Coordinates of C-alpha atoms and ligand atoms in Angstrom, one line a residue:
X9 CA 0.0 0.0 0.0
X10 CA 2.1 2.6 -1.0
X11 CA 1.6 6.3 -0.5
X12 CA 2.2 9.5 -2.3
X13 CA 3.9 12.5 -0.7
X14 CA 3.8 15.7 -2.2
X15 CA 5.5 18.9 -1.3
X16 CA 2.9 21.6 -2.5
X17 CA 3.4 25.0 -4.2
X18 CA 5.3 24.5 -6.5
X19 CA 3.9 26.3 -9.7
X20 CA 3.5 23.8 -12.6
X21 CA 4.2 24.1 -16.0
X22 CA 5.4 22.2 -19.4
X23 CA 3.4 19.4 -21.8
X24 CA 1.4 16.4 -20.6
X25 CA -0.4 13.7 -22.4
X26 CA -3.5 12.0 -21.4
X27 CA -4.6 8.1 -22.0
X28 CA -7.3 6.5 -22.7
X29 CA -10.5 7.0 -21.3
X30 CA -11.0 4.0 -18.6
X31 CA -14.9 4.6 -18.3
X32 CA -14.8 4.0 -22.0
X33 CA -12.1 1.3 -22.4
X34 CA -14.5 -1.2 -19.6
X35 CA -17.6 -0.9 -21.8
X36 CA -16.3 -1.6 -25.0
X37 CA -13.5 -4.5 -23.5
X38 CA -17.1 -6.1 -22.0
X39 CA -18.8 -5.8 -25.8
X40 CA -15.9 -8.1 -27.2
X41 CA -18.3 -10.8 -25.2
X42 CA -20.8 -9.9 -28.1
X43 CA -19.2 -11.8 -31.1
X44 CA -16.7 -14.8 -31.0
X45 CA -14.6 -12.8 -34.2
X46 CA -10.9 -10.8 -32.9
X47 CA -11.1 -7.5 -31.4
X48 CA -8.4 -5.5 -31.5
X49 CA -8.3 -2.4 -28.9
X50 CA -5.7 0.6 -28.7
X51 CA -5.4 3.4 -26.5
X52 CA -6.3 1.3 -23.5
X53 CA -4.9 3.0 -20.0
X54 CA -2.8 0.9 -18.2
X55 CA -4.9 1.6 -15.1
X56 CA -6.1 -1.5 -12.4
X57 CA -9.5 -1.2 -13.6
X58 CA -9.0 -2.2 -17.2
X59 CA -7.0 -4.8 -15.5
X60 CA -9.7 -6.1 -13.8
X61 CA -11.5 -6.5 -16.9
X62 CA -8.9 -8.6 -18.3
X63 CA -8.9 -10.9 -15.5
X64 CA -12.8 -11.4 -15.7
X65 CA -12.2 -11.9 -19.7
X66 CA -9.7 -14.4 -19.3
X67 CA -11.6 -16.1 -15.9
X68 CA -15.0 -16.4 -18.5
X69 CA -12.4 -18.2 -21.2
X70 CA -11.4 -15.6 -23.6
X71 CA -7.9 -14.8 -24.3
X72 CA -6.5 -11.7 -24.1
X73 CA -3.3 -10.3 -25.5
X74 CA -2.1 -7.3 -24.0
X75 CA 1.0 -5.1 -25.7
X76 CA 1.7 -1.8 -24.1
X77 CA -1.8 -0.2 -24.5
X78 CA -3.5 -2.2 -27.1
X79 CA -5.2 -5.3 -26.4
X80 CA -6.2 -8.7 -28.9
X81 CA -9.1 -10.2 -27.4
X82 CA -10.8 -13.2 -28.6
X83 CA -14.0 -14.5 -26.8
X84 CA -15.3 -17.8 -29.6
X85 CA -14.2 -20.0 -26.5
X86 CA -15.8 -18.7 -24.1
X87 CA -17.0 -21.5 -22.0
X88 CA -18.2 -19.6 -18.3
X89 CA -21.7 -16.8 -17.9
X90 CA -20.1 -15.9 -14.5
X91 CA -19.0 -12.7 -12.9
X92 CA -18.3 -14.1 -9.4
X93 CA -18.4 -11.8 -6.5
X94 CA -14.8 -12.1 -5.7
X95 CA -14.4 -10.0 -9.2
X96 CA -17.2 -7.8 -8.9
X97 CA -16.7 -6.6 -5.7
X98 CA -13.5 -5.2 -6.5
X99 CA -15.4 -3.4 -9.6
X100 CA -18.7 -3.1 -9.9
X101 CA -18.1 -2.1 -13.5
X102 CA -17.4 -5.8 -14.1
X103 CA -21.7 -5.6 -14.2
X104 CA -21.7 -4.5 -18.0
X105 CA -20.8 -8.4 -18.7
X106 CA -24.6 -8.5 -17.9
X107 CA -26.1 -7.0 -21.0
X108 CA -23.5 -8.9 -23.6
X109 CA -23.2 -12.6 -22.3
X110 CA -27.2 -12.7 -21.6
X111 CA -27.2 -11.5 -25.6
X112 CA -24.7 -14.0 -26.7
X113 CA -25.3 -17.2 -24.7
X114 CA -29.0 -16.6 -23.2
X115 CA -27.7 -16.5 -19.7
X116 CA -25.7 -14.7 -17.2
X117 CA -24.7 -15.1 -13.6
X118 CA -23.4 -12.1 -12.6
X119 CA -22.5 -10.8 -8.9
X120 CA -24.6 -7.7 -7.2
X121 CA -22.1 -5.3 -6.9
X122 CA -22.1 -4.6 -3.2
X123 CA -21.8 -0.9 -1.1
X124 CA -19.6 1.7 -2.2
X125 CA -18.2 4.6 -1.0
X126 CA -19.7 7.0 -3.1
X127 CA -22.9 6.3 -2.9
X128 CA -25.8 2.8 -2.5
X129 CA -25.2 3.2 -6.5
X130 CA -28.1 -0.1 -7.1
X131 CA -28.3 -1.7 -11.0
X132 CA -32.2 -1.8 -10.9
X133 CA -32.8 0.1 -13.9
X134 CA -29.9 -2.1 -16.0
X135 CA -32.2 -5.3 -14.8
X136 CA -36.0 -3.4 -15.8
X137 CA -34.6 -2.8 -18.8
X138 CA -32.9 -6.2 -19.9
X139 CA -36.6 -7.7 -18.3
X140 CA -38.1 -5.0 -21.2
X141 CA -35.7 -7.0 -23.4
X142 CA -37.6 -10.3 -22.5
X143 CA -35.2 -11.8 -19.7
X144 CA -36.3 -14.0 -16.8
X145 CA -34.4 -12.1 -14.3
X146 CA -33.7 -13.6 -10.4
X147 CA -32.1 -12.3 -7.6
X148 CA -30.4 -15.2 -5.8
X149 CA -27.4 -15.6 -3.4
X150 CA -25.9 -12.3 -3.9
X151 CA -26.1 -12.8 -7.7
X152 CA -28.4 -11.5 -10.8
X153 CA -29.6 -14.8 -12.6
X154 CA -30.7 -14.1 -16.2
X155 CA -31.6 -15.8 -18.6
X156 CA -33.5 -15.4 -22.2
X157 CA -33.3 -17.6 -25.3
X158 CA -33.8 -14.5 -27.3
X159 CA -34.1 -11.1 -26.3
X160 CA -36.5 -8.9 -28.3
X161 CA -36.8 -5.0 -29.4
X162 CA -38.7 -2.5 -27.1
X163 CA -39.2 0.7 -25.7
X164 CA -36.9 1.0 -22.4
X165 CA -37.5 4.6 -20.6
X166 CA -34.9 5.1 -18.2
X167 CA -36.1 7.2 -14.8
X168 CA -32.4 8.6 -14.5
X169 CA -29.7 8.7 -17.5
X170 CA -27.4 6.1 -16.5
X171 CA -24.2 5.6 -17.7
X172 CA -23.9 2.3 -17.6
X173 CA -27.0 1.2 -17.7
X174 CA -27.5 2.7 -21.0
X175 CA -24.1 0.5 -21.8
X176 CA -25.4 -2.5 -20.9
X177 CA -29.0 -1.9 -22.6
X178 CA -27.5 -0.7 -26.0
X179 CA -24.7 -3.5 -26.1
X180 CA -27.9 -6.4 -25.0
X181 CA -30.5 -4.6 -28.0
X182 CA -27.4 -4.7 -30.5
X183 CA -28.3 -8.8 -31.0
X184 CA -32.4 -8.6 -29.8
X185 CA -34.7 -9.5 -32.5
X186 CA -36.4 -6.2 -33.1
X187 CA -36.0 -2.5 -32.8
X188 CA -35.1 -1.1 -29.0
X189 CA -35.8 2.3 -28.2
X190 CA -34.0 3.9 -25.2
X191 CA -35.3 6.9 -24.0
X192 CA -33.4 9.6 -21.3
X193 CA -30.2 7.6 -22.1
X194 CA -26.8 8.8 -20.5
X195 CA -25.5 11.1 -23.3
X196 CA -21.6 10.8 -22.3
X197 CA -18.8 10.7 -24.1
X198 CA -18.1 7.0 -23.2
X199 CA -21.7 6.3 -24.3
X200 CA -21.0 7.4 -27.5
X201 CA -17.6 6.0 -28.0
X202 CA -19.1 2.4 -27.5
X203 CA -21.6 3.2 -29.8
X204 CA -19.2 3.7 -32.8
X205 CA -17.0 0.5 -31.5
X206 CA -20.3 -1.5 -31.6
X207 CA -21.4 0.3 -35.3
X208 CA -17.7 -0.5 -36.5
X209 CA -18.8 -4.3 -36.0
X210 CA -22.1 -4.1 -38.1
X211 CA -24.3 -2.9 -35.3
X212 CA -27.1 -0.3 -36.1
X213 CA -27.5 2.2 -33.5
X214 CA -28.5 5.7 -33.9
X215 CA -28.9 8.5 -31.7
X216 CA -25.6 7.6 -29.3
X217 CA -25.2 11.0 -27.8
X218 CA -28.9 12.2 -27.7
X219 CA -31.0 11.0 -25.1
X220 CA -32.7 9.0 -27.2
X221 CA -30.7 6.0 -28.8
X222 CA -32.3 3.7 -31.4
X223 CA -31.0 -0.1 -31.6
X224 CA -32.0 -2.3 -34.7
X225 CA -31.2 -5.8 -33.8
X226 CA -28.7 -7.9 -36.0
X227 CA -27.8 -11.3 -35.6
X228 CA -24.4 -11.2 -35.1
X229 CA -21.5 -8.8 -34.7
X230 CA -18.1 -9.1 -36.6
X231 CA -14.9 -8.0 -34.9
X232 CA -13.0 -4.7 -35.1
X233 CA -10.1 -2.8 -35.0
X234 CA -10.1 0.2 -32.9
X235 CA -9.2 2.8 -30.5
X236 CA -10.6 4.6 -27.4
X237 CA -10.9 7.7 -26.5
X238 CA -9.2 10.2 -24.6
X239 CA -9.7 10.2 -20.7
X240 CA -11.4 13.5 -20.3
X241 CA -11.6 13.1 -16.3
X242 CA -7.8 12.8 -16.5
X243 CA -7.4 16.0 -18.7
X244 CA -9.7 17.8 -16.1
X245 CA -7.4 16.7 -13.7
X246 CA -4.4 17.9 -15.3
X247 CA -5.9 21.2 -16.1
X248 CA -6.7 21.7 -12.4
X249 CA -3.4 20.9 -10.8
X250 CA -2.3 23.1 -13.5
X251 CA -4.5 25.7 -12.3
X252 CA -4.3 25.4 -8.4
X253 CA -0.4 25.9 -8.8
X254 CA -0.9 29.3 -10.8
X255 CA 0.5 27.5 -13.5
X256 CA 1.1 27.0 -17.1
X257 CA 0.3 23.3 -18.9
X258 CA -0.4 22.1 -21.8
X259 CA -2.8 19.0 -22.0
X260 CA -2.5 16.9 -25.4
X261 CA -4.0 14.0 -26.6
X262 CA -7.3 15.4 -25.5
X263 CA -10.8 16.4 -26.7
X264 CA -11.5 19.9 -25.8
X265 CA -15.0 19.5 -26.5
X266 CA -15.5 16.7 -24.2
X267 CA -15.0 19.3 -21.4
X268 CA -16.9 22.3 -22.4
X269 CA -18.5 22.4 -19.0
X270 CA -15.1 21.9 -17.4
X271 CA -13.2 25.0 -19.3
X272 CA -16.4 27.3 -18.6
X273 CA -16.0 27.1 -14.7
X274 CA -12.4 27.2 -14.9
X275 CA -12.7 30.5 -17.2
X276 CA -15.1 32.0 -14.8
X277 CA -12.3 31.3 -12.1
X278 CA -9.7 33.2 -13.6
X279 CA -7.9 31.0 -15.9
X280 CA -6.8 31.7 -19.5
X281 CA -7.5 28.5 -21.8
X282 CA -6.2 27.8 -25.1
X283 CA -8.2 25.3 -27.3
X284 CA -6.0 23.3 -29.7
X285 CA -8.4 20.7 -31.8
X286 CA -6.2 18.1 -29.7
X287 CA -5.5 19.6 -26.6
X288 CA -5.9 22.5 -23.9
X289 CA -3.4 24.7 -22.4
X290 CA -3.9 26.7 -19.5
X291 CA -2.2 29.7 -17.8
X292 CA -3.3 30.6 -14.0
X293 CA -3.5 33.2 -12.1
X294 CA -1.6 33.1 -8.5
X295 CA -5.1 33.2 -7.0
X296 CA -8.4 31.2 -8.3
X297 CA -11.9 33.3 -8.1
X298 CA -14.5 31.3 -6.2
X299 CA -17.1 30.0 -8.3
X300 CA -20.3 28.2 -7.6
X301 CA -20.4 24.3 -9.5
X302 CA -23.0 21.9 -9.6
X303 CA -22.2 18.5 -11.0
X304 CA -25.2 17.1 -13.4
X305 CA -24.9 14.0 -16.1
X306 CA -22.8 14.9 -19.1
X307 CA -22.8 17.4 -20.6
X308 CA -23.0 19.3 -17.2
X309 CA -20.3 19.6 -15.1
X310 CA -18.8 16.0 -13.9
X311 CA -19.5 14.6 -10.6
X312 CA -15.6 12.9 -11.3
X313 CA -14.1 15.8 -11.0
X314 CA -15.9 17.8 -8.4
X315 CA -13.6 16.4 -5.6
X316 CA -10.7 17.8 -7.6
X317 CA -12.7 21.2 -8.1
X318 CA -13.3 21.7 -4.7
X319 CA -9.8 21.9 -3.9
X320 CA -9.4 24.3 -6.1
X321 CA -12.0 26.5 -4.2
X322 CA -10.6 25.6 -1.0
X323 CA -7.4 28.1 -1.7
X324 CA -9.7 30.2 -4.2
X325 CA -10.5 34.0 -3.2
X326 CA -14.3 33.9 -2.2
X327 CA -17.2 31.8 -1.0
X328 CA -18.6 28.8 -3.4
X329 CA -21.0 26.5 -3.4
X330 CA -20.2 23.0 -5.0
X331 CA -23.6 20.9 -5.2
X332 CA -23.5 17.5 -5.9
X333 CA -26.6 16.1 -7.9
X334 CA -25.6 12.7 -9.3
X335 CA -24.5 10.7 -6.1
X336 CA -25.5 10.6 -2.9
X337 CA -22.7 10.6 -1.0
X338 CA -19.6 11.7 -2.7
X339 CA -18.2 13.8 -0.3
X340 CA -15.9 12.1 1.4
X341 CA -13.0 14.1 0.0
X342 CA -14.2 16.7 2.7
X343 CA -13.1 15.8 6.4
X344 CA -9.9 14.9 4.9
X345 CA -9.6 18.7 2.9
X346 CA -10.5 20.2 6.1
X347 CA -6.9 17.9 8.1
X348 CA -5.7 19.9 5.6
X349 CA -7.6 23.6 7.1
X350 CA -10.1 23.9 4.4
X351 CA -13.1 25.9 5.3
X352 CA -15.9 23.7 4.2
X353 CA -19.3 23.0 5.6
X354 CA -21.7 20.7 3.9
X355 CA -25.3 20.9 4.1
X356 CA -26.7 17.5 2.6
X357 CA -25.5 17.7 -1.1
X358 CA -24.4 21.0 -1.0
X359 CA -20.5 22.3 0.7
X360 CA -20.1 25.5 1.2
X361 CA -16.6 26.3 0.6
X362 CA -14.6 29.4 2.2
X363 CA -11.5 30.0 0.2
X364 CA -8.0 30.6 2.1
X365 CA -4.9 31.6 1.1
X366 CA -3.5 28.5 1.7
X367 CA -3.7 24.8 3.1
X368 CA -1.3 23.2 5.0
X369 CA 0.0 20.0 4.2
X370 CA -1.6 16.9 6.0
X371 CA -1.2 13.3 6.1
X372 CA -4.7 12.6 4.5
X373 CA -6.0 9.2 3.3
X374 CA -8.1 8.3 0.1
X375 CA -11.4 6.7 0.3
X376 CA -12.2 6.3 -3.5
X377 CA -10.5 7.2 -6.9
X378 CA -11.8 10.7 -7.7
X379 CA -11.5 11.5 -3.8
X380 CA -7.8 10.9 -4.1
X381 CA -7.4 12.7 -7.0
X382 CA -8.5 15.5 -5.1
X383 CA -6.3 15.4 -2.2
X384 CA -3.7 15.0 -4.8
X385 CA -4.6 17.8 -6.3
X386 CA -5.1 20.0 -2.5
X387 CA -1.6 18.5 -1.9
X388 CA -0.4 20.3 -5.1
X389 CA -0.7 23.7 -3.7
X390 CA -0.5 23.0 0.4
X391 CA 2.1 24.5 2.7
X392 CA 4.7 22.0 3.0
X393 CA 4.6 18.5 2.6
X394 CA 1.3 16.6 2.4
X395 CA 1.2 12.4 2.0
X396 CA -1.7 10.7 0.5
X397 CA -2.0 6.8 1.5
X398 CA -4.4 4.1 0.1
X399 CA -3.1 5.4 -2.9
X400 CA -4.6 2.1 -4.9
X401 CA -7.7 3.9 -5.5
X402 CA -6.0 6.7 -7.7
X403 CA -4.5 3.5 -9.7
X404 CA -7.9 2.2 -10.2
X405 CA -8.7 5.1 -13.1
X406 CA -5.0 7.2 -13.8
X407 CA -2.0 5.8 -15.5
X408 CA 1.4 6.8 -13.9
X409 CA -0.2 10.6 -12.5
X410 CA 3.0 10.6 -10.0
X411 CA 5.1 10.8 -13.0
X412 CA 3.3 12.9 -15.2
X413 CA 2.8 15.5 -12.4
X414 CA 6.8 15.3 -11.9
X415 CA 7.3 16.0 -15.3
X416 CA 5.3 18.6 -14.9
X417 CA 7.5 20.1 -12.0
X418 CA 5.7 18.6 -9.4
X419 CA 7.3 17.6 -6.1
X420 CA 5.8 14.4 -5.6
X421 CA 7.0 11.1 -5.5
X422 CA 5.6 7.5 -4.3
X423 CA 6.7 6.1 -0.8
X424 CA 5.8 2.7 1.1
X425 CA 3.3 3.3 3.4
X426 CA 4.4 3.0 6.9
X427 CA 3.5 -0.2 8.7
Ligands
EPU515 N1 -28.7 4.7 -10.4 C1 -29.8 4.0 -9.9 N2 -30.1 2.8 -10.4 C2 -29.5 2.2 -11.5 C3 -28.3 2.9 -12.0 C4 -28.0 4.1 -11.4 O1 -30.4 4.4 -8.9 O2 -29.8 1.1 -11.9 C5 -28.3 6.0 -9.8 C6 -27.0 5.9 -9.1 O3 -27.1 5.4 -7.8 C7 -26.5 7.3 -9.2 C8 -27.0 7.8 -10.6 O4 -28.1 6.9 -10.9 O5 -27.0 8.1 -8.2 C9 -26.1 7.8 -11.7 O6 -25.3 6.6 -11.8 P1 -24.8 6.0 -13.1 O7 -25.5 4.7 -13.3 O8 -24.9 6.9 -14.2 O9 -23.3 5.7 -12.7 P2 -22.4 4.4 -13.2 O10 -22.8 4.0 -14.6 O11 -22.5 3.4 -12.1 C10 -20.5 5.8 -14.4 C11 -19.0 5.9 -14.2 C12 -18.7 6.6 -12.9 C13 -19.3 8.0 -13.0 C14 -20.8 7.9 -13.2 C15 -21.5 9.2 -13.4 C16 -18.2 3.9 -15.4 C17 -17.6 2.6 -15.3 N3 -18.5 4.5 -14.2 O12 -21.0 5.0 -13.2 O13 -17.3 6.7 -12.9 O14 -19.1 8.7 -11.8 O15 -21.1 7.1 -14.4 O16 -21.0 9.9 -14.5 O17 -18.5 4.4 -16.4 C18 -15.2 6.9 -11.8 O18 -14.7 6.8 -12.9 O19 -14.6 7.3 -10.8 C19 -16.6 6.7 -11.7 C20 -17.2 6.5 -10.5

């Protein structure tokens, strides 16, 4: 369990790259499960998450051949349905096996992902909408049981846009008999960037993007050749500890337009931005203004990169209000800001955040990957030296961020955690 420690303010400048998007990489690695014909992936983030993934592809029988960041994944010899808890439990994302081995082989036993820090985060509409599909569906045990000899076309409306839900619904109605209409889908990024790996195998979906996505049945997908996005969480990140420091970075290998929401709050605070069509530089000022945030589903600002926002307005001149809409719970970053002396007081899903000149450097402890990222980021711009333990969730969702931050002129290097 190794640890991070960071000596803070030091003002951060020079060229970064990000990787691949992690929240897109796990949906599309799952859809390999949807045709037995090669897959091969790039731009996959060397992050434990996507590892995770591997290890359930391979534990289900497919093979998987990983090189640097491109996978060759082959899934004709697959010979399990089973996501076992000991898996799933480590990543509840290991539930978008659902949708594609139900589609494939008629059945799927896959785990209930359990509590999680952020939030009760249940999969209730993923299961009314595969039952809209026509599957028998069973809670048993701990595990989902479902099963279908053929899933057919319909109308699924979705009470709340979720991510993965939509996922697991589009990747399910790809091989239904039948058109599937799903209304108030998720309209992220990731959504999309599924969507187009899926269309690249022969699927017909239209409407990825909007929040209403149209799915004509086929009865059989081929295999593919093709890369994911860039992380846009990880950019955000960047840009911020860029930002906190008063400094001056360049971001490449990014969308721009995936962050629209992201650039327009950090504008309002005081930063200059510079749009590239493949990246994003920005220049600081020494001091942040405070600005109000409320997280909402894409394309409103992202509850993955509020934790890392509010420490930005922790050291920000002003008041702010950061509200938190999409989770129920995802403030944990909060008691561990204020070790650090940040002036925050939270009133149910709202924090009301007193800027200060300064925070002092802490030992602080990370409770889940976004949190750490923004102690990280807190860390950055503390007074003297600031260590960040349980640093395995930050390896969950960001690639070497130790090392990119040094590059960066960051003083912050891993340490073993003391016993
Ligand atoms: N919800 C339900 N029932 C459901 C599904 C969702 O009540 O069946 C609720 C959730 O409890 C939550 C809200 O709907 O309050 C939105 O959750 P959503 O399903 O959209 O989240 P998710 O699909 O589980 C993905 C990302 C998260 C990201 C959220 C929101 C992946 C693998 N995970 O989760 O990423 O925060 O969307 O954008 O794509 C992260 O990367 O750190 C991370 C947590």
């Amino acid at each position: 369990m190794d640890a991070l420690l960071i000596t803070g303010q030091q003002r951060l400048r020079g060229e970064v790259a990000v990787a691949g998007a992690k929240n897109a990489a796990l949906p599309i690695l799952a859809s390999t499960l949807l045709g037995g014909e090669e897959c091969v992936l790039g731009n996959l983030p060397r992050v434990r998450d996507v590892f995770t993934m591997y290890t359930l592809l391979r534990m289900i029988g497919a093979s998987v051949k990983c090189e640097g960041h491109c996978a060759v994944i082959k899934t004709a010899d697959v010979h399990s349905t089973e996501a076992p808890y000991d898996l799933v439990k480590t990543m509840r994302a290991s539930v978008l096996v659902l949708g594609p081995l139900l589609a494939r082989f008629g059945q799927a036993m896959v785990s209930l992902p359990g509590g999680c820090a952020i939030g009760p985060r249940p999969v209730n509409f993923h299961l009314d909408g595969l039952t809209k599909l026509g599957a028998h569906i069973r809670l048993e045990h701990g595990y989902i049981l479902a099963e279908a000899s053929k899933l057919h076309g319909a109308r699924i409306d979705l009470a709340l846009p979720t991510v993965t839900g939509t996922e697991n619904l589009m990747m399910a109605a790809c091989l239904a008999d039948g058109t599937t209409v799903i209304n108030n889908a998720a309209k992220e990024p990731e959504v999309v960037d599924l969507a187009r790996s899926l269309v690249r195998r022969g699927a017909k979906i239209h409407g990825a993007g909007s929040e209403r996505i149209v799915v004509q049945g086929v009865s059989r997908l081929q295999g593919m050749d093709y890369s994911v996005i860039p992380d846009r969480i990880e950019a955000g990140t960047l840009l911020m500890a860029g930002a906190i420091t008063g400094g001056d970075v360049h971001v490449k290998h990014c969308h721009p337009g995936h962050l629209d929401a992201v650039l327009s709050k950090l504008g309002e605070c005081g930063v200059e931005i510079h749009e590239g069509r493949t990246s994003i530089r920005v220049r600081a000022p020494r001091r942040l203004r405070a600005v109000n945030v409320q997280t909402f589903p894409y394309p409103g600002f992202p509850t993955d990169l509020q934790a890392q926002m509010m420490a930005l307005m922790c050291v920000a001149e002003g008041t702010s209000v950061i509200s938190e809409t999409v989770f129920e719970n995802r403030f944990l970053h909060v008691s561990e800001l204020q070790r650090m002396g940040a002036s925050i007081l939270v009133e149910g899903a709202r924090a009301v955040i007193q800027g200060l000149p300064a925070l002092s450097g802490a030992p602080v402890m990370a409770s889940d990957l976004r949190a750490s990222a923004g102690l990280v980021v807190a860390g950055l711009a503390a007074q003297g030296e600031t260590r960040v333990s349980r640093i395995y969730h930050l390896e969950r969702g960001y690639e070497r961020l130790e090392e990119k931050l040094q590059v960066l002129g960051a003083s912050i290097k891993r340490v073993p955690a003391p016993v």
